[in-house]
């Protein structure tokens, strides 16, 4: 029985109708790289954490950050992994914990995970670039930040427009995300954007070459 299970584990898992979902081993997905995520940092105005039982202070007073426990949980929840056929990352946010006020707590916060999986053959996985803001270190010191930014998107019209989620949607690249939620792009916050861009590009190109999906 053990020998049979070992043989099954060694058999590649092939998806003929979408080869990018194939795996080298049938029972697992190979992780090729891990990328260090960016860490949330506060600006120079912030001088202390809000008390654990009063997190709302951070929403009204700029000198307070959220309670230390939720900041640490948020940082611990972030990860970015590059798999043999795609990427996975978690961009967590915070929300009220369970409680007795309409199901929510008024004094405690909890982490809400937001996991994204993007395969290398996705039609919007065209361009991977370093989109870190100018003077990032200075801006982070003054206003806070989340690290360096990597952008994954698909543009057209000489890179002047970005694709949308629906047909016949043309969005100028200068349009802010908040004004056009149908814009298709992914943002990663990392510790070292140039290195992350190289890792992602190389992994994507290698997967397409290995599976015979080169353009």
Coordinates of C-alpha atoms in Angstrom, one line a residue:
X1 CA 0.0 0.0 0.0
X2 CA 2.8 2.4 0.9
X3 CA 4.5 1.7 -2.4
X4 CA 1.3 2.4 -4.3
X5 CA 0.8 5.7 -2.5
X6 CA 4.4 6.7 -3.3
X7 CA 3.8 5.9 -7.0
X8 CA 0.7 8.1 -6.9
X9 CA 2.6 11.0 -5.3
X10 CA 5.2 10.8 -8.1
X11 CA 2.7 10.9 -11.0
X12 CA 2.3 14.5 -12.4
X13 CA -1.1 16.0 -12.3
X14 CA -2.0 17.2 -15.8
X15 CA -4.9 19.4 -16.7
X16 CA -5.2 19.2 -20.5
X17 CA -7.8 21.9 -20.8
X18 CA -5.7 24.4 -18.9
X19 CA -2.2 23.2 -18.6
X20 CA -1.1 26.0 -16.2
X21 CA -3.1 24.3 -13.5
X22 CA -1.0 21.1 -13.9
X23 CA 1.4 20.1 -11.1
X24 CA 4.7 18.3 -11.1
X25 CA 3.5 16.0 -8.3
X26 CA -0.2 14.9 -8.0
X27 CA -0.7 15.4 -4.3
X28 CA 1.0 18.8 -3.7
X29 CA 1.9 22.2 -5.2
X30 CA 5.6 23.0 -5.3
X31 CA 6.6 26.4 -3.8
X32 CA 9.5 27.8 -5.7
X33 CA 10.1 31.1 -3.9
X34 CA 8.9 33.1 -1.0
X35 CA 9.0 36.9 -1.2
X36 CA 9.4 39.0 1.9
X37 CA 6.2 41.1 2.3
X38 CA 6.4 44.8 3.1
X39 CA 5.6 45.8 6.7
X40 CA 3.1 48.4 7.7
X41 CA 5.0 51.5 9.2
X42 CA 3.5 54.6 10.8
X43 CA 4.7 58.1 10.1
X44 CA 6.7 60.3 12.4
X45 CA 3.6 61.9 13.9
X46 CA 2.5 58.6 15.5
X47 CA 4.1 58.2 18.9
X48 CA 2.3 55.3 20.6
X49 CA -0.3 52.5 20.3
X50 CA -3.9 52.9 21.3
X51 CA -4.9 51.0 24.4
X52 CA -6.0 47.4 23.7
X53 CA -9.5 48.2 25.0
X54 CA -9.9 51.4 23.0
X55 CA -8.7 50.8 19.4
X56 CA -10.9 53.6 18.0
X57 CA -8.5 56.2 19.2
X58 CA -6.3 55.3 16.2
X59 CA -9.2 56.4 13.9
X60 CA -9.5 59.9 15.4
X61 CA -6.1 60.9 16.7
X62 CA -3.1 60.8 14.3
X63 CA -0.6 60.4 17.1
X64 CA -2.1 57.0 18.0
X65 CA -1.5 53.7 16.1
X66 CA -3.8 50.7 16.4
X67 CA -3.2 48.5 19.4
X68 CA 0.1 46.6 19.3
X69 CA -1.5 43.1 19.3
X70 CA -3.5 43.8 16.1
X71 CA -0.5 45.4 14.4
X72 CA 1.6 42.3 15.2
X73 CA -1.2 39.9 14.0
X74 CA -1.5 41.8 10.7
X75 CA 2.2 41.7 10.1
X76 CA 2.4 38.0 10.9
X77 CA -0.5 37.2 8.5
X78 CA 1.1 38.7 5.4
X79 CA 2.9 36.3 3.1
X80 CA 3.7 36.1 -0.6
X81 CA 4.6 32.7 -2.2
X82 CA 5.5 31.9 -5.8
X83 CA 4.3 28.5 -6.8
X84 CA 5.2 26.3 -9.8
X85 CA 2.1 27.5 -11.7
X86 CA 1.2 30.8 -10.1
X87 CA 1.3 33.1 -7.0
X88 CA -0.5 33.3 -3.7
X89 CA -0.5 36.1 -1.3
X90 CA -2.4 37.4 1.7
X91 CA -3.3 41.1 2.2
X92 CA -5.1 41.1 5.5
X93 CA -7.2 43.8 6.9
X94 CA -8.7 44.4 10.4
X95 CA -12.3 44.2 11.5
X96 CA -14.2 44.2 14.7
X97 CA -14.0 41.0 16.6
X98 CA -17.0 38.9 17.6
X99 CA -19.0 40.6 20.3
X100 CA -22.4 41.4 21.8
X101 CA -23.1 44.6 19.9
X102 CA -24.9 43.5 16.7
X103 CA -22.4 40.6 16.6
X104 CA -19.4 42.8 16.9
X105 CA -17.1 43.9 19.7
X106 CA -16.7 47.6 20.5
X107 CA -13.3 47.1 22.1
X108 CA -11.5 44.4 20.2
X109 CA -10.2 43.9 16.7
X110 CA -9.5 40.8 14.6
X111 CA -7.6 40.0 11.4
X112 CA -9.6 39.3 8.3
X113 CA -7.6 37.4 5.7
X114 CA -7.8 38.4 2.0
X115 CA -6.0 35.6 0.0
X116 CA -5.4 36.0 -3.7
X117 CA -4.3 33.2 -6.1
X118 CA -3.2 34.3 -9.6
X119 CA -2.0 31.7 -12.2
X120 CA 0.7 32.6 -14.6
X121 CA -1.5 32.1 -17.7
X122 CA -4.1 34.7 -16.5
X123 CA -4.7 37.1 -19.4
X124 CA -4.0 40.0 -17.1
X125 CA -0.6 38.7 -16.1
X126 CA 1.2 40.7 -18.8
X127 CA 3.3 43.3 -17.1
X128 CA 5.1 42.9 -13.7
X129 CA 6.8 46.2 -12.7
X130 CA 8.2 48.1 -9.8
X131 CA 5.6 50.8 -9.0
X132 CA 7.1 52.1 -5.8
X133 CA 6.4 55.8 -5.2
X134 CA 9.2 58.4 -5.5
X135 CA 11.1 59.2 -2.3
X136 CA 9.5 56.2 -0.6
X137 CA 11.8 56.2 2.4
X138 CA 11.2 59.8 3.1
X139 CA 7.4 59.5 2.5
X140 CA 7.3 56.5 4.8
X141 CA 9.1 58.4 7.5
X142 CA 6.7 61.4 7.2
X143 CA 3.4 59.7 6.4
X144 CA 3.8 55.9 6.9
X145 CA 3.8 53.2 4.3
X146 CA 3.5 49.5 3.6
X147 CA 6.9 48.8 1.9
X148 CA 7.7 48.9 -1.8
X149 CA 5.0 48.3 -4.5
X150 CA 4.9 45.7 -7.3
X151 CA 2.1 46.1 -9.9
X152 CA 0.7 43.2 -12.0
X153 CA -1.5 44.4 -14.8
X154 CA -2.3 44.3 -18.5
X155 CA -2.2 47.5 -20.6
X156 CA -2.9 48.3 -24.2
X157 CA -2.9 51.4 -26.5
X158 CA 0.8 52.0 -26.0
X159 CA 0.5 51.4 -22.2
X160 CA -2.0 54.3 -21.9
X161 CA -5.0 52.2 -21.0
X162 CA -5.5 49.2 -18.6
X163 CA -8.0 46.4 -19.1
X164 CA -11.2 46.2 -17.1
X165 CA -13.2 43.2 -15.9
X166 CA -16.0 43.6 -18.5
X167 CA -16.1 43.9 -22.2
X168 CA -15.6 47.2 -23.9
X169 CA -14.1 48.8 -20.8
X170 CA -11.2 51.2 -21.5
X171 CA -9.6 52.7 -18.4
X172 CA -6.8 55.3 -18.5
X173 CA -3.8 54.2 -16.5
X174 CA -3.9 57.5 -14.6
X175 CA -7.4 56.7 -13.2
X176 CA -7.3 56.0 -9.4
X177 CA -8.5 52.6 -8.3
X178 CA -11.1 54.1 -6.0
X179 CA -12.7 55.8 -9.1
X180 CA -12.8 52.6 -11.2
X181 CA -13.2 49.4 -9.2
X182 CA -13.6 47.4 -12.4
X183 CA -9.9 47.9 -13.2
X184 CA -8.0 44.6 -13.3
X185 CA -4.7 44.8 -11.6
X186 CA -3.0 43.4 -8.5
X187 CA -0.8 45.2 -6.1
X188 CA 1.8 43.6 -3.9
X189 CA 3.6 45.3 -1.1
X190 CA 7.1 43.9 -0.7
X191 CA 10.3 44.5 1.1
X192 CA 12.4 44.7 -2.0
X193 CA 10.5 45.5 -5.2
X194 CA 13.3 45.0 -7.9
X195 CA 14.1 41.5 -6.5
X196 CA 10.4 40.6 -6.3
X197 CA 9.8 41.7 -9.9
X198 CA 12.7 39.5 -11.1
X199 CA 11.5 36.5 -9.2
X200 CA 8.0 36.7 -10.4
X201 CA 8.9 37.3 -14.1
X202 CA 11.4 34.5 -14.1
X203 CA 8.9 32.1 -12.5
X204 CA 6.2 33.0 -14.9
X205 CA 8.4 32.7 -18.0
X206 CA 9.8 29.4 -16.7
X207 CA 6.3 27.9 -16.1
X208 CA 5.1 28.9 -19.6
X209 CA 8.2 27.5 -21.2
X210 CA 8.0 24.2 -19.2
X211 CA 4.3 23.7 -20.2
X212 CA 4.7 24.8 -23.8
X213 CA 2.7 28.0 -23.4
X214 CA 5.2 30.4 -24.8
X215 CA 3.6 33.1 -26.9

